[in-house]
Amino acid sequence: MTDNAGRRELLGFIVPVTGLMAFGLLLPLGFIVYHSLGGEHLSFKAYFELFNSVLFLKVTWTTLQISFSAALLSVVLAYPIALHLSRTSDRWRPLFLVLVLLPFWTSILVKSYSFVIVLGEHGLVNDGLVALGLPRLPLMFNRVGVLVGMTNYLVPFVVFPLLANLIGQSQELRRAAAVMGASDLRIFWQVTFPLSLSGLLAGAIMCFVISLGSFVTPALLGGRHDMMVANLIDFYTRESLDWSVASAIAVLLFAASGTLLLLLGKLQGSKSLI
C-alpha cells in the first residue's frame, strides 16, 4: 500500500510537469516542424534548398568551428578554476562559486555591448596596450571578439559538472599515490585528470550544444565571416520572409542538440542530464 501511495504521489507531481512541458515545448516544436514541411502542402523542399545552398553549408561550417573553439577554450579556462574550488575549504568555496555565477547575473545582450567597450579600438584593453607602448589589436568584429564573449558565458557550464566530479574523487587515491612517491604533477596526470574526464566531457558537450544556437554574441561581436546558423533564421524570416526554410534550420538545430545530449547521456552511463 505504501508503494502504491508513493507512486500515486509521484504521478501527481510528474503529470502536471509533463503536461506543461508538452504545451511549452512539444506544441511549438510541432508547429515549427509542420511549417518546415511546407504547411498544408507537405514537402521537403525547404530541406532540399538548405542542403543545396552554399550559404547554409558555409555558415554551418563556421558554426561548427566557432562552437568547437568556444567549447575547447571554455574547458581550458574552467579546469584550473574547478580544480582550485575542489581543493578549497567548505567555508570559502560558496563565496568563490558566487563569483563563478556572476556571468549569469547579466543578460547576454548587455554583456555583449559591454565587451564593445572593453575590446573596442579605443576600449579598455587597447588603451592599456597603448599606455604600455604596444600597438592596438583588432579584438572586435572578428573571431576573437566572438570567442571572448562566448567563453565568458560558457565557462560556468564546465566548472559545475567538473567540480562535482573532482569533489567526488576519493582522496585516498591521491594519498596512496603520494605514499608511493609520486609527485603532485604525476598524481594530477595519472589520477586526478583521468578520473575527471567524464565531468570534463559533460561540460564540453554542453558548451558545444549551447554554442550551436548562439545568436546575439556573434551578431554583435563578430564580423561578416562569423555568421552562425541561428543568425540565418533571422535572415530568412526578416530578409527573405521564407518561414519554411527558417523553420527547417530550427528543426535541424534542435535535432543536432538533442542528438548530442542523448550521446552525453549514454557516455554518462545512460543517466538523464536534462
Coordinates of C-alpha atoms in Angstrom, one line a residue:
M1 CA 0.0 0.0 0.0
T2 CA 2.8 2.4 0.9
D3 CA 4.5 1.8 -2.5
N4 CA 1.2 2.4 -4.4
A5 CA 0.6 5.6 -2.4
G6 CA 4.1 6.7 -3.2
R7 CA 3.7 6.0 -6.9
R8 CA 0.4 7.9 -7.0
E9 CA 2.0 10.9 -5.2
L10 CA 4.9 10.8 -7.7
L11 CA 2.5 10.7 -10.6
G12 CA 0.7 13.7 -9.1
F13 CA 3.9 15.7 -9.4
I14 CA 5.0 14.3 -12.8
V15 CA 1.7 14.6 -14.8
P16 CA 1.4 18.4 -14.4
V17 CA 5.1 19.0 -15.2
T18 CA 4.8 16.7 -18.2
G19 CA 1.7 18.5 -19.4
L20 CA 3.4 21.9 -19.0
M21 CA 6.4 20.6 -21.0
A22 CA 4.2 19.2 -23.7
F23 CA 2.4 22.6 -24.0
G24 CA 5.5 24.8 -23.8
L25 CA 7.9 22.7 -25.8
L26 CA 6.3 20.0 -27.9
L27 CA 3.4 22.0 -29.2
P28 CA 5.6 24.9 -30.6
L29 CA 8.1 22.4 -31.9
G30 CA 5.3 20.6 -33.7
F31 CA 4.3 23.9 -35.4
I32 CA 7.9 24.5 -36.4
V33 CA 8.2 21.0 -37.9
Y34 CA 4.9 21.5 -39.7
H35 CA 6.0 24.8 -41.3
S36 CA 9.4 23.3 -42.2
L37 CA 7.5 20.7 -44.2
G38 CA 5.6 23.3 -46.2
G39 CA 2.5 23.5 -44.1
E40 CA -0.6 22.2 -45.9
H41 CA 1.5 21.3 -48.9
L42 CA 3.7 18.8 -47.2
S43 CA 7.1 18.5 -48.9
F44 CA 10.9 18.5 -48.1
K45 CA 11.5 21.5 -50.4
A46 CA 12.9 23.7 -47.6
Y47 CA 15.4 21.0 -46.5
F48 CA 16.5 20.4 -50.2
E49 CA 17.0 24.2 -50.6
L50 CA 19.1 24.3 -47.4
F51 CA 21.5 21.4 -48.3
N52 CA 21.9 22.8 -51.9
S53 CA 22.6 26.3 -50.5
V54 CA 26.3 27.3 -50.5
L55 CA 25.5 30.0 -47.8
F56 CA 24.0 27.4 -45.5
L57 CA 26.8 25.0 -45.9
K58 CA 29.4 27.7 -45.3
V59 CA 27.6 29.1 -42.3
T60 CA 27.2 25.6 -40.9
W61 CA 31.0 25.0 -41.2
T62 CA 31.6 28.4 -39.5
T63 CA 29.2 27.4 -36.7
L64 CA 31.0 24.2 -36.1
Q65 CA 34.4 25.9 -36.0
I66 CA 33.2 28.6 -33.5
S67 CA 31.3 26.1 -31.3
F68 CA 34.3 23.7 -31.1
S69 CA 36.7 26.6 -30.4
A70 CA 34.4 28.1 -27.8
A71 CA 34.0 24.7 -26.1
L72 CA 37.7 24.0 -26.1
L73 CA 38.6 27.4 -24.7
S74 CA 35.9 27.1 -22.0
V75 CA 37.4 23.8 -20.9
V76 CA 40.9 25.2 -20.8
L77 CA 39.8 28.1 -18.7
A78 CA 37.4 26.2 -16.5
Y79 CA 39.6 23.3 -15.4
P80 CA 42.0 25.3 -13.2
I81 CA 39.0 27.1 -11.6
A82 CA 37.2 23.8 -10.9
L83 CA 40.4 22.2 -9.6
H84 CA 41.1 25.2 -7.3
L85 CA 37.5 25.1 -6.0
S86 CA 37.7 21.4 -5.3
R87 CA 40.7 21.9 -3.0
T88 CA 39.2 25.0 -1.3
S89 CA 37.7 24.6 2.2
D90 CA 33.9 24.3 2.5
R91 CA 34.0 27.7 4.2
W92 CA 35.3 29.6 1.2
R93 CA 34.0 27.5 -1.7
P94 CA 30.5 29.1 -1.7
L95 CA 31.9 32.6 -2.0
F96 CA 34.1 31.6 -5.0
L97 CA 31.1 29.8 -6.5
V98 CA 29.2 33.1 -6.4
L99 CA 32.0 34.7 -8.4
V100 CA 31.7 31.8 -11.0
L101 CA 28.0 32.5 -11.3
L102 CA 28.4 36.3 -11.9
P103 CA 28.2 35.9 -15.7
F104 CA 24.6 34.6 -15.3
W105 CA 23.6 37.8 -13.5
T106 CA 23.7 39.9 -16.6
S107 CA 21.9 39.3 -19.8
I108 CA 23.8 38.2 -22.9
L109 CA 22.8 41.3 -24.7
V110 CA 24.1 43.6 -22.0
K111 CA 27.4 41.7 -21.7
S112 CA 27.9 41.7 -25.4
Y113 CA 27.5 45.5 -25.5
S114 CA 29.9 45.8 -22.5
F115 CA 32.5 43.9 -24.5
V116 CA 32.3 46.6 -27.2
I117 CA 33.6 49.0 -24.5
V118 CA 36.3 46.6 -23.3
L119 CA 37.5 45.2 -26.6
G120 CA 36.8 48.1 -29.0
E121 CA 39.5 50.0 -30.9
H122 CA 39.5 52.6 -28.1
G123 CA 38.4 50.2 -25.4
L124 CA 40.0 49.4 -22.1
V125 CA 42.2 46.7 -23.4
N126 CA 43.6 48.7 -26.3
D127 CA 44.0 51.8 -24.3
G128 CA 46.0 49.7 -21.8
L129 CA 48.2 48.4 -24.6
V130 CA 48.9 51.9 -25.9
A131 CA 49.8 53.0 -22.3
L132 CA 52.4 50.2 -22.3
G133 CA 53.8 51.3 -25.6
L134 CA 52.2 48.5 -27.6
P135 CA 50.1 48.7 -30.7
R136 CA 46.3 48.4 -30.7
L137 CA 44.9 44.9 -31.5
P138 CA 41.8 44.1 -33.6
L139 CA 39.7 42.5 -30.9
M140 CA 36.2 43.4 -32.2
F141 CA 34.1 42.4 -35.2
N142 CA 36.2 39.2 -35.7
R143 CA 36.5 35.7 -34.4
V144 CA 38.5 36.9 -31.3
G145 CA 35.6 39.0 -30.1
V146 CA 33.1 36.2 -30.6
L147 CA 35.2 33.7 -28.7
V148 CA 35.8 36.1 -25.8
G149 CA 32.1 36.9 -25.5
M150 CA 31.1 33.2 -25.7
T151 CA 33.6 31.8 -23.3
N152 CA 32.7 34.4 -20.7
Y153 CA 29.2 32.9 -20.7
L154 CA 30.1 29.2 -21.2
V155 CA 32.9 28.7 -18.5
P156 CA 30.4 28.1 -15.6
F157 CA 28.8 25.3 -17.7
V158 CA 32.1 23.4 -17.5
V159 CA 33.0 24.4 -13.9
F160 CA 30.0 22.9 -12.2
P161 CA 29.9 19.3 -13.7
L162 CA 33.7 19.2 -13.4
L163 CA 33.7 20.5 -9.8
A164 CA 31.1 17.8 -8.8
N165 CA 33.4 15.2 -10.4
L166 CA 36.6 16.4 -8.7
I167 CA 34.9 16.7 -5.3
G168 CA 33.6 13.2 -5.7
Q169 CA 37.0 11.7 -6.3
S170 CA 38.4 9.7 -3.4
Q171 CA 41.2 11.4 -1.6
E172 CA 42.6 8.0 -0.6
L173 CA 43.8 7.6 -4.2
R174 CA 45.9 10.7 -4.1
R175 CA 47.3 9.8 -0.7
A176 CA 48.2 6.3 -1.9
A177 CA 50.0 7.8 -4.9
A178 CA 51.8 10.3 -2.7
V179 CA 52.9 7.5 -0.4
M180 CA 54.2 5.6 -3.4
G181 CA 56.5 8.6 -4.1
A182 CA 54.5 10.2 -6.9
S183 CA 54.9 14.0 -7.3
D184 CA 51.9 16.3 -7.3
L185 CA 52.2 16.8 -11.1
R186 CA 52.3 13.0 -11.7
I187 CA 49.3 12.5 -9.3
F188 CA 47.4 15.0 -11.4
W189 CA 48.1 13.5 -14.8
Q190 CA 47.8 9.9 -13.7
V191 CA 45.0 10.0 -11.1
T192 CA 43.0 13.3 -11.0
F193 CA 42.8 14.1 -14.7
P194 CA 41.8 10.7 -16.0
L195 CA 39.1 10.4 -13.3
S196 CA 37.7 13.8 -14.2
L197 CA 37.3 13.1 -17.9
S198 CA 33.6 12.3 -17.6
G199 CA 32.8 15.7 -16.0
L200 CA 35.1 17.4 -18.5
L201 CA 33.3 15.8 -21.4
A202 CA 29.9 16.6 -19.9
G203 CA 30.8 20.3 -19.7
A204 CA 32.4 20.4 -23.1
I205 CA 29.4 18.9 -24.8
M206 CA 27.1 21.3 -23.0
C207 CA 29.2 24.2 -24.2
F208 CA 29.2 22.9 -27.7
V209 CA 25.4 22.5 -27.7
I210 CA 24.8 26.0 -26.3
S211 CA 27.3 27.4 -28.9
L212 CA 25.4 25.9 -31.8
G213 CA 22.4 28.1 -31.0
S214 CA 24.3 31.3 -30.2
F215 CA 22.8 34.3 -31.8
V216 CA 23.4 37.6 -30.0
T217 CA 27.1 37.4 -29.3
P218 CA 28.2 36.5 -32.9
A219 CA 25.9 39.2 -34.3
L220 CA 27.3 42.0 -32.1
L221 CA 30.9 41.0 -31.7
G222 CA 31.7 39.1 -34.9
G223 CA 32.4 40.1 -38.4
R224 CA 30.6 39.2 -41.6
H225 CA 32.5 35.9 -41.7
D226 CA 31.3 34.9 -38.3
M227 CA 27.7 34.3 -39.0
M228 CA 26.2 31.4 -37.1
V229 CA 23.3 29.1 -38.2
A230 CA 21.0 30.7 -35.7
N231 CA 21.6 34.1 -37.4
L232 CA 20.3 32.5 -40.6
I233 CA 16.9 32.1 -39.0
D234 CA 16.7 35.8 -38.6
F235 CA 18.0 36.3 -42.1
Y236 CA 15.3 34.1 -43.7
T237 CA 12.4 35.4 -41.6
R238 CA 13.3 39.1 -41.8
E239 CA 15.0 39.5 -45.2
S240 CA 13.6 36.6 -47.3
L241 CA 10.3 36.1 -45.5
D242 CA 10.8 32.4 -46.0
W243 CA 9.3 30.8 -42.9
S244 CA 9.7 27.2 -44.2
V245 CA 13.5 27.4 -44.6
A246 CA 13.8 29.2 -41.3
S247 CA 11.7 26.5 -39.6
A248 CA 13.9 23.8 -41.2
I249 CA 17.0 25.4 -39.8
A250 CA 15.4 25.5 -36.3
V251 CA 14.4 21.8 -36.6
L252 CA 18.0 20.8 -37.7
L253 CA 19.5 22.8 -34.7
F254 CA 17.1 21.1 -32.3
A255 CA 17.9 17.6 -33.8
A256 CA 21.6 18.2 -33.6
S257 CA 21.4 19.4 -30.0
G258 CA 19.1 16.6 -28.9
T259 CA 21.4 14.0 -30.5
L260 CA 24.4 15.4 -28.7
L261 CA 22.6 15.4 -25.3
L262 CA 21.5 11.8 -25.9
L263 CA 25.1 10.9 -26.7
L264 CA 26.2 12.6 -23.5
G265 CA 23.6 10.6 -21.6
K266 CA 25.0 7.4 -23.0
L267 CA 28.5 8.4 -22.1
Q268 CA 27.4 9.2 -18.5
G269 CA 26.0 5.7 -18.0
S270 CA 22.6 6.3 -19.6
K271 CA 21.6 8.8 -16.9
S272 CA 19.3 11.7 -17.7
L273 CA 21.1 15.0 -17.9
I274 CA 18.0 17.2 -18.6

